[in-house]
Short mmCIF file of N, CA and C in Angstrom, two decimals:
data_model
loop_
_atom_site.label_atom_id
_atom_site.label_comp_id
_atom_site.label_asym_id
_atom_site.label_seq_id
_atom_site.Cartn_x
_atom_site.Cartn_y
_atom_site.Cartn_z
N MET E 1 95.06 67.18 84.23
CA MET E 1 95.13 65.91 85.25
C MET E 1 95.52 66.41 86.52
N LEU E 2 95.11 65.35 87.40
CA LEU E 2 95.40 65.51 88.77
C LEU E 2 95.62 64.73 89.56
N LEU E 3 96.15 65.00 90.88
CA LEU E 3 96.96 63.97 91.57
C LEU E 3 96.09 62.70 91.82
N SER E 4 95.07 63.25 91.96
CA SER E 4 93.96 61.65 92.45
C SER E 4 93.89 60.75 91.42
N GLU E 5 94.34 61.05 89.93
CA GLU E 5 94.58 60.57 88.98
C GLU E 5 96.24 59.73 89.01
N LEU E 6 95.93 59.90 89.57
CA LEU E 6 98.01 58.92 89.85
C LEU E 6 98.20 58.49 90.91
N LEU E 7 97.36 58.67 91.73
CA LEU E 7 97.61 58.06 93.23
C LEU E 7 96.20 57.44 94.11
N ASP E 8 96.95 56.72 94.54
CA ASP E 8 95.48 55.86 95.18
C ASP E 8 95.96 55.69 96.91
N PHE E 9 95.08 55.92 98.21
CA PHE E 9 95.37 55.49 99.48
C PHE E 9 97.19 54.86 99.59
N ASP E 10 96.86 53.57 98.82
CA ASP E 10 97.93 52.89 99.37
C ASP E 10 99.01 53.21 98.79
N SER E 11 99.45 54.08 97.82
CA SER E 11 100.33 54.33 96.77
C SER E 11 100.98 56.02 97.94
N ILE E 12 100.45 56.47 98.64
CA ILE E 12 100.26 57.10 99.51
C ILE E 12 101.30 57.01 101.13
N ARG E 13 102.85 57.07 101.46
CA ARG E 13 103.37 56.34 103.13
C ARG E 13 103.90 57.63 103.33
N THR E 14 104.34 57.42 104.62
CA THR E 14 105.06 58.26 105.69
C THR E 14 105.88 57.76 106.59
N GLY E 15 106.99 58.09 106.81
CA GLY E 15 107.59 57.44 107.72
C GLY E 15 108.50 56.55 107.18
N VAL E 16 109.03 56.66 105.68
CA VAL E 16 109.81 55.91 105.23
C VAL E 16 111.07 56.20 105.96
N SER E 17 111.50 55.23 105.61
CA SER E 17 113.43 55.29 105.93
C SER E 17 114.18 54.58 104.97
N ALA E 18 115.30 55.75 104.83
CA ALA E 18 116.06 55.40 103.83
C ALA E 18 117.75 56.21 103.84
N LYS E 19 118.33 55.10 104.14
CA LYS E 19 119.76 56.65 104.28
C LYS E 19 120.43 56.98 103.32
N THR E 20 120.26 56.26 101.64
CA THR E 20 121.08 57.37 100.33
C THR E 20 119.38 57.13 99.40
N LYS E 21 119.84 58.10 98.60
CA LYS E 21 119.23 58.05 97.30
C LYS E 21 118.84 56.72 96.78
N ARG E 22 120.08 56.44 96.58
CA ARG E 22 119.97 54.75 95.81
C ARG E 22 119.24 54.12 96.43
N ALA E 23 118.94 53.89 97.84
CA ALA E 23 118.69 52.81 98.59
C ALA E 23 117.12 52.78 98.30
N LEU E 24 116.92 54.56 98.26
CA LEU E 24 115.31 55.40 99.09
C LEU E 24 114.89 54.57 97.18
N LEU E 25 115.51 54.58 96.13
CA LEU E 25 114.99 54.38 94.56
C LEU E 25 114.84 53.20 94.28
N ASN E 26 115.42 52.39 94.85
CA ASN E 26 115.48 50.87 94.87
C ASN E 26 114.09 50.71 95.53
N GLN E 27 113.71 50.89 97.09
CA GLN E 27 112.67 50.76 97.61
C GLN E 27 111.70 50.97 96.68
N LEU E 28 111.76 52.70 96.21
CA LEU E 28 110.64 52.79 95.59
C LEU E 28 109.87 52.01 94.82
N GLY E 29 111.37 51.66 93.39
CA GLY E 29 111.41 50.72 92.74
C GLY E 29 110.52 49.46 92.63
N LEU E 30 110.87 49.10 93.97
CA LEU E 30 110.11 47.39 94.26
C LEU E 30 109.40 47.25 94.43
N TYR E 31 108.98 48.57 95.68
CA TYR E 31 107.07 48.80 96.31
C TYR E 31 105.75 48.98 94.55
N ALA E 32 106.79 49.70 93.81
CA ALA E 32 105.90 50.55 92.69
C ALA E 32 105.48 48.75 91.66
N ALA E 33 107.21 48.21 91.56
CA ALA E 33 106.60 46.72 90.64
C ALA E 33 105.88 45.85 90.91
N GLN E 34 106.07 45.75 92.53
CA GLN E 34 104.90 44.92 93.30
C GLN E 34 103.36 45.52 92.80
N ARG E 35 103.18 46.76 93.34
CA ARG E 35 102.11 46.86 92.95
C ARG E 35 101.22 47.01 91.59
N MET E 36 102.31 47.31 90.70
CA MET E 36 101.66 47.53 89.24
C MET E 36 102.14 45.87 88.33
N GLY E 37 102.57 44.75 89.19
CA GLY E 37 102.95 43.78 88.26
C GLY E 37 103.70 43.78 87.48
N LEU E 38 105.06 44.45 87.52
CA LEU E 38 106.49 44.48 86.76
C LEU E 38 107.35 43.75 87.27
N ASP E 39 108.50 43.76 86.21
CA ASP E 39 109.55 43.62 86.91
C ASP E 39 110.18 44.42 87.73
N PRO E 40 110.76 43.80 88.89
CA PRO E 40 111.60 44.96 89.49
C PRO E 40 113.12 45.65 89.17
N ASP E 41 113.54 44.68 88.35
CA ASP E 41 114.55 45.54 87.77
C ASP E 41 114.49 46.18 86.53
N ALA E 42 113.38 46.02 85.93
CA ALA E 42 112.97 47.08 84.72
C ALA E 42 112.97 48.51 85.30
N VAL E 43 111.93 47.89 86.16
CA VAL E 43 111.70 49.59 87.69
C VAL E 43 112.56 50.08 87.63
N GLN E 44 113.58 49.30 88.23
CA GLN E 44 114.46 50.21 89.00
C GLN E 44 115.89 50.53 87.92
N SER E 45 116.10 50.54 87.34
CA SER E 45 116.82 50.53 86.21
C SER E 45 116.13 51.65 85.46
N CYS E 46 114.88 51.75 85.00
CA CYS E 46 114.65 52.66 84.37
C CYS E 46 114.74 54.09 84.97
N ILE E 47 114.21 53.86 86.61
CA ILE E 47 114.58 55.30 87.81
C ILE E 47 115.78 55.54 87.49
N ALA E 48 116.43 54.88 87.28
CA ALA E 48 118.48 55.02 87.79
C ALA E 48 118.94 55.59 86.50
N GLU E 49 118.19 55.11 85.72
CA GLU E 49 118.91 55.66 84.41
C GLU E 49 118.19 57.13 84.06
N ARG E 50 116.98 57.26 84.53
CA ARG E 50 116.83 59.18 84.79
C ARG E 50 117.50 59.62 85.34
N GLU E 51 118.11 58.97 86.72
CA GLU E 51 118.58 59.80 87.59
C GLU E 51 119.85 60.22 87.26
N ARG E 52 120.61 59.43 86.35
CA ARG E 52 121.99 59.62 85.85
C ARG E 52 121.95 60.45 84.67
N LEU E 53 120.88 61.22 84.17
CA LEU E 53 121.02 62.54 83.22
C LEU E 53 120.97 63.66 84.15
N GLY E 54 120.34 63.28 85.07
CA GLY E 54 120.25 64.82 86.44
C GLY E 54 119.65 64.45 87.86
N SER E 55 119.99 64.82 88.40
CA SER E 55 119.48 64.62 89.73
C SER E 55 117.57 64.99 89.52
N THR E 56 116.70 64.29 90.06
CA THR E 56 115.64 64.76 89.90
C THR E 56 114.91 65.49 91.63
N GLY E 57 115.88 65.87 91.86
CA GLY E 57 115.78 66.73 93.37
C GLY E 57 115.06 68.08 93.10
N PHE E 58 113.80 68.60 92.87
CA PHE E 58 112.87 69.61 92.45
C PHE E 58 113.57 70.81 93.38
N GLY E 59 114.12 70.78 94.58
CA GLY E 59 114.35 71.66 95.28
C GLY E 59 113.04 71.67 96.44
N ASN E 60 113.62 72.81 97.41
CA ASN E 60 112.77 72.94 98.63
C ASN E 60 112.19 71.29 99.56
N GLY E 61 113.35 70.34 99.41
CA GLY E 61 113.22 69.46 100.14
C GLY E 61 112.50 68.29 99.12
N VAL E 62 112.23 68.44 98.28
CA VAL E 62 111.28 67.84 97.42
C VAL E 62 112.02 66.98 96.03
N ALA E 63 111.71 66.05 95.46
CA ALA E 63 112.74 65.38 94.64
C ALA E 63 110.89 64.50 94.10
N ILE E 64 111.34 64.12 91.96
CA ILE E 64 110.47 64.29 91.53
C ILE E 64 110.65 62.46 90.35
N PRO E 65 111.52 62.06 91.08
CA PRO E 65 111.97 60.97 89.99
C PRO E 65 110.96 59.81 89.35
N HIS E 66 111.23 60.40 87.88
CA HIS E 66 110.02 59.60 86.48
C HIS E 66 111.15 58.47 85.98
N GLY E 67 109.72 57.92 85.02
CA GLY E 67 110.60 57.28 84.12
C GLY E 67 109.41 57.05 83.29
N LYS E 68 109.68 56.19 82.11
CA LYS E 68 108.73 55.15 81.57
C LYS E 68 109.45 53.63 81.50
N VAL E 69 108.40 52.92 81.26
CA VAL E 69 108.52 51.25 81.73
C VAL E 69 107.48 50.55 81.18
N ALA E 70 108.34 49.76 80.41
CA ALA E 70 107.58 48.85 79.48
C ALA E 70 106.37 48.14 80.44
N GLY E 71 105.42 47.69 79.10
CA GLY E 71 104.45 47.34 80.07
C GLY E 71 103.84 47.49 81.04
N LEU E 72 103.63 48.82 81.50
CA LEU E 72 102.57 49.96 82.11
C LEU E 72 101.79 50.32 81.44
N LYS E 73 100.49 50.09 81.59
CA LYS E 73 99.39 50.74 81.18
C LYS E 73 98.89 51.80 81.30
N THR E 74 99.08 52.67 82.66
CA THR E 74 98.61 53.76 82.65
C THR E 74 99.52 54.81 83.44
N VAL E 75 99.58 55.71 83.66
CA VAL E 75 100.81 56.99 84.86
C VAL E 75 100.43 56.07 85.62
N TYR E 76 101.41 56.10 86.97
CA TYR E 76 101.10 55.70 88.37
C TYR E 76 102.39 56.59 88.82
N ALA E 77 101.67 57.14 90.40
CA ALA E 77 102.62 57.44 91.22
C ALA E 77 102.71 57.12 92.49
N ILE E 78 103.65 57.34 93.16
CA ILE E 78 104.02 57.21 94.62
C ILE E 78 104.30 58.18 95.30
N VAL E 79 103.67 58.97 96.54
CA VAL E 79 104.67 59.81 97.02
C VAL E 79 104.76 59.18 98.42
N VAL E 80 105.91 59.91 98.70
CA VAL E 80 106.75 59.32 99.90
C VAL E 80 107.16 60.70 101.21
N ARG E 81 106.80 60.52 102.44
CA ARG E 81 107.44 61.42 103.08
C ARG E 81 108.49 60.29 104.26
N LEU E 82 109.62 61.19 104.01
CA LEU E 82 111.00 60.45 104.88
C LEU E 82 110.90 60.42 106.45
N SER E 83 111.41 59.65 107.20
CA SER E 83 111.27 60.06 108.42
C SER E 83 112.42 61.28 108.80
N ASP E 84 113.62 60.85 107.86
CA ASP E 84 114.79 61.74 107.67
C ASP E 84 115.26 62.09 106.76
N PRO E 85 115.53 63.89 106.01
CA PRO E 85 115.81 63.95 104.75
C PRO E 85 116.86 62.96 104.64
N ILE E 86 117.31 63.24 103.06
CA ILE E 86 118.80 62.42 102.39
C ILE E 86 119.10 63.23 101.41
N ASP E 87 120.23 62.92 101.23
CA ASP E 87 121.09 63.67 100.24
C ASP E 87 120.15 63.03 99.18
N PHE E 88 119.98 64.28 97.93
CA PHE E 88 119.68 63.72 96.85
C PHE E 88 120.14 64.42 95.98
N LYS E 89 121.26 65.07 96.08
CA LYS E 89 122.06 66.13 94.68
C LYS E 89 120.76 67.13 94.28
N ALA E 90 119.79 67.22 95.16
CA ALA E 90 119.03 68.42 94.80
C ALA E 90 119.41 69.95 93.77
N VAL E 91 118.99 70.49 92.83
CA VAL E 91 119.38 71.87 92.75
C VAL E 91 119.37 72.95 93.54
N ASP E 92 118.74 72.54 94.59
CA ASP E 92 118.82 73.83 95.53
C ASP E 92 119.88 73.38 96.69
N GLY E 93 121.17 72.27 96.55
CA GLY E 93 121.38 71.29 97.52
C GLY E 93 120.59 71.12 98.69
N ALA E 94 119.48 71.82 99.18
CA ALA E 94 118.90 71.06 100.37
C ALA E 94 118.68 69.10 100.65
N PRO E 95 118.28 68.80 101.59
CA PRO E 95 118.24 67.28 101.62
C PRO E 95 116.59 66.81 101.26
N VAL E 96 116.25 66.05 100.83
CA VAL E 96 115.23 65.70 100.55
C VAL E 96 114.45 64.71 101.31
N ASP E 97 112.65 65.54 101.58
CA ASP E 97 112.35 63.98 102.55
C ASP E 97 110.71 63.96 102.04
N ILE E 98 110.38 64.61 101.16
CA ILE E 98 109.32 64.14 99.88
C ILE E 98 109.42 63.81 98.75
N VAL E 99 108.90 63.00 98.29
CA VAL E 99 109.20 62.24 97.26
C VAL E 99 108.45 61.69 96.16
N PHE E 100 107.89 62.25 94.92
CA PHE E 100 107.06 61.98 94.38
C PHE E 100 107.63 60.88 93.13
N LEU E 101 107.28 59.47 93.26
CA LEU E 101 107.85 58.91 92.04
C LEU E 101 107.08 58.75 90.88
N MET E 102 107.51 59.07 89.84
CA MET E 102 106.19 58.72 88.87
C MET E 102 106.73 57.74 87.86
N LEU E 103 105.71 57.11 87.21
CA LEU E 103 105.99 55.79 86.48
C LEU E 103 105.17 55.85 84.81
N SER E 104 105.54 55.81 83.79
CA SER E 104 104.55 56.29 83.07
C SER E 104 105.17 54.98 81.37
N PRO E 105 103.79 54.47 80.93
CA PRO E 105 103.87 53.86 79.87
C PRO E 105 105.02 54.37 78.76
N PRO E 106 105.74 53.49 77.94
CA PRO E 106 106.77 54.37 76.91
C PRO E 106 105.90 55.14 75.87
N ASP E 107 105.13 55.03 75.78
CA ASP E 107 104.17 55.74 74.56
C ASP E 107 103.16 56.71 75.23
N ALA E 108 103.49 57.57 76.59
CA ALA E 108 102.43 58.04 76.97
C ALA E 108 103.42 59.34 77.14
N GLY E 109 103.72 60.18 75.78
CA GLY E 109 104.49 61.26 75.70
C GLY E 109 103.47 62.38 76.00
N ALA E 110 102.26 63.00 75.78
CA ALA E 110 101.39 63.74 76.75
C ALA E 110 100.85 63.61 77.83
N ASP E 111 100.49 62.57 78.38
CA ASP E 111 100.35 62.33 79.82
C ASP E 111 100.91 62.45 80.90
N HIS E 112 102.35 61.78 80.15
CA HIS E 112 103.85 62.11 81.30
C HIS E 112 103.80 63.27 81.87
N LEU E 113 104.17 64.16 80.77
CA LEU E 113 103.99 65.41 80.59
C LEU E 113 102.90 65.91 81.85
N LYS E 114 101.79 66.04 81.16
CA LYS E 114 100.71 66.23 82.01
C LYS E 114 101.04 65.87 83.82
N ALA E 115 101.23 64.62 83.82
CA ALA E 115 101.05 63.98 85.18
C ALA E 115 102.60 64.99 86.31
N LEU E 116 103.92 65.27 84.98
CA LEU E 116 104.40 65.70 85.56
C LEU E 116 104.00 67.29 86.23
N ALA E 117 103.11 68.25 85.29
CA ALA E 117 102.80 68.92 85.67
C ALA E 117 102.22 69.31 86.86
N ALA E 118 100.92 67.93 86.78
CA ALA E 118 100.20 67.99 88.05
C ALA E 118 100.87 68.03 89.56
N ILE E 119 102.04 67.12 88.95
CA ILE E 119 103.16 66.99 90.32
C ILE E 119 103.70 68.59 91.18
N SER E 120 104.18 69.09 90.08
CA SER E 120 105.07 69.93 90.02
C SER E 120 104.17 71.08 90.57
N ARG E 121 102.76 71.49 90.19
CA ARG E 121 101.84 72.37 90.76
C ARG E 121 101.85 72.23 91.88
N VAL E 122 101.92 71.14 92.58
CA VAL E 122 101.31 70.66 94.27
C VAL E 122 102.58 71.34 94.68
N VAL E 123 104.38 70.73 94.36
CA VAL E 123 105.51 70.77 95.21
C VAL E 123 105.70 72.44 94.73
N ARG E 124 105.07 72.99 93.80
CA ARG E 124 105.87 74.52 93.85
C ARG E 124 104.96 75.43 95.41
N ASN E 125 103.91 75.34 95.52
CA ASN E 125 103.60 75.57 96.34
C ASN E 125 103.72 75.38 97.65
N ALA E 126 104.68 76.62 98.35
CA ALA E 126 105.48 76.35 99.73
C ALA E 126 104.38 75.81 100.89
N ALA E 127 103.35 76.64 100.71
CA ALA E 127 102.44 76.15 101.85
C ALA E 127 101.92 74.97 101.91
N THR E 128 101.81 74.38 100.46
CA THR E 128 101.14 72.97 100.59
C THR E 128 102.23 72.17 101.25
N ILE E 129 103.86 72.33 100.44
CA ILE E 129 104.99 71.16 101.08
C ILE E 129 104.73 71.16 102.51
N GLU E 130 104.54 72.85 103.62
CA GLU E 130 104.79 72.69 104.74
C GLU E 130 103.61 71.67 105.48
N LYS E 131 102.68 72.23 104.98
CA LYS E 131 101.43 71.13 105.06
C LYS E 131 101.52 70.00 105.27
N LEU E 132 102.38 69.27 104.17
CA LEU E 132 102.69 67.79 104.41
C LEU E 132 103.56 67.38 105.31
N ARG E 133 104.71 68.32 105.40
CA ARG E 133 105.44 68.16 106.36
C ARG E 133 104.95 68.44 107.76
N GLY E 134 104.05 68.70 108.88
CA GLY E 134 103.36 69.07 109.28
C GLY E 134 102.28 68.12 109.56
N ALA E 135 101.78 66.96 108.39
CA ALA E 135 100.74 66.01 108.59
C ALA E 135 101.23 65.03 110.00
N ARG E 136 100.88 64.45 110.78
CA ARG E 136 100.39 63.95 111.54
C ARG E 136 100.50 62.38 111.62
N SER E 137 99.67 61.98 110.40
CA SER E 137 99.65 60.85 109.58
C SER E 137 99.40 60.57 107.94
N ARG E 138 99.18 59.31 107.94
CA ARG E 138 98.89 58.79 106.58
C ARG E 138 97.75 59.60 106.35
N ASP E 139 96.92 59.41 106.79
CA ASP E 139 95.62 60.21 106.57
C ASP E 139 95.48 61.70 106.26
N ALA E 140 96.05 62.53 107.38
CA ALA E 140 95.94 63.97 107.30
C ALA E 140 97.17 63.95 105.89
N PHE E 141 98.38 63.35 105.54
CA PHE E 141 98.80 63.59 104.25
C PHE E 141 98.35 63.33 102.91
N ALA E 142 97.27 62.28 103.09
CA ALA E 142 96.50 62.46 101.72
C ALA E 142 95.60 63.08 101.83
N ALA E 143 95.42 64.06 102.96
CA ALA E 143 94.02 64.92 102.84
C ALA E 143 94.42 66.21 102.40
N VAL E 144 95.57 66.48 102.67
CA VAL E 144 96.74 67.91 102.56
C VAL E 144 96.52 67.55 100.56
N LEU E 145 97.23 66.21 100.03
CA LEU E 145 97.24 66.59 98.80
C LEU E 145 96.01 66.07 98.01
N MET E 146 95.11 66.21 98.60
CA MET E 146 93.74 65.96 97.93
C MET E 146 93.27 67.33 97.60
N GLY E 147 93.58 67.84 98.92
CA GLY E 147 92.81 69.58 98.70
C GLY E 147 93.86 70.24 97.97
N ALA E 148 95.31 70.14 97.59
CA ALA E 148 95.65 70.58 96.88
C ALA E 148 95.51 70.30 95.55
N ASP E 149 95.33 68.91 95.07
CA ASP E 149 94.26 68.52 94.05
C ASP E 149 93.07 69.24 93.83
N GLU E 150 92.30 69.51 94.60
CA GLU E 150 90.63 70.32 94.76
C GLU E 150 91.11 71.94 94.16
N ARG E 151 92.16 72.55 95.17
CA ARG E 151 92.81 73.84 94.88
C ARG E 151 92.69 74.21 93.13
N ASP E 152 93.58 73.11 92.84
CA ASP E 152 94.03 73.02 91.22
C ASP E 152 93.24 73.05 90.06
N ALA E 153 91.93 72.27 90.58
CA ALA E 153 90.97 72.00 89.70
C ALA E 153 90.33 73.20 89.56
N ALA E 154 90.01 73.99 90.69
CA ALA E 154 88.73 75.16 90.49
C ALA E 154 89.73 76.21 89.61
#
């Protein structure tokens, strides 16, 4: 699975502002619910439930909150770059400034894991993460993501 199967240009955002992890997750949940025509409370609840199991702060300033939401037809992702890093209780203790929110239908077991793997391949590449941080526009940020997708497809 590739990022281009999970993301569209409207699901890529830069300059996002949030003071806390909770505020950010609520903001992302609301945006995802609006984009996918879902109940915002259900989306936000699913994200919060997963986060209670342990932080989805991946390390190196990246988080991958995720969950399964009833009513969703396909795996969907949003990626944001924050204007200012926030504490996400990440495994390495570093503040987070790049967040991939991934939502899946409840029955998307294999696709859920493939999507997480696709995101993980990108965020494990330190050079790609630095390019994302250095991208000066949303277009440039998207180009870095799609370039990483092409590299992984090869």
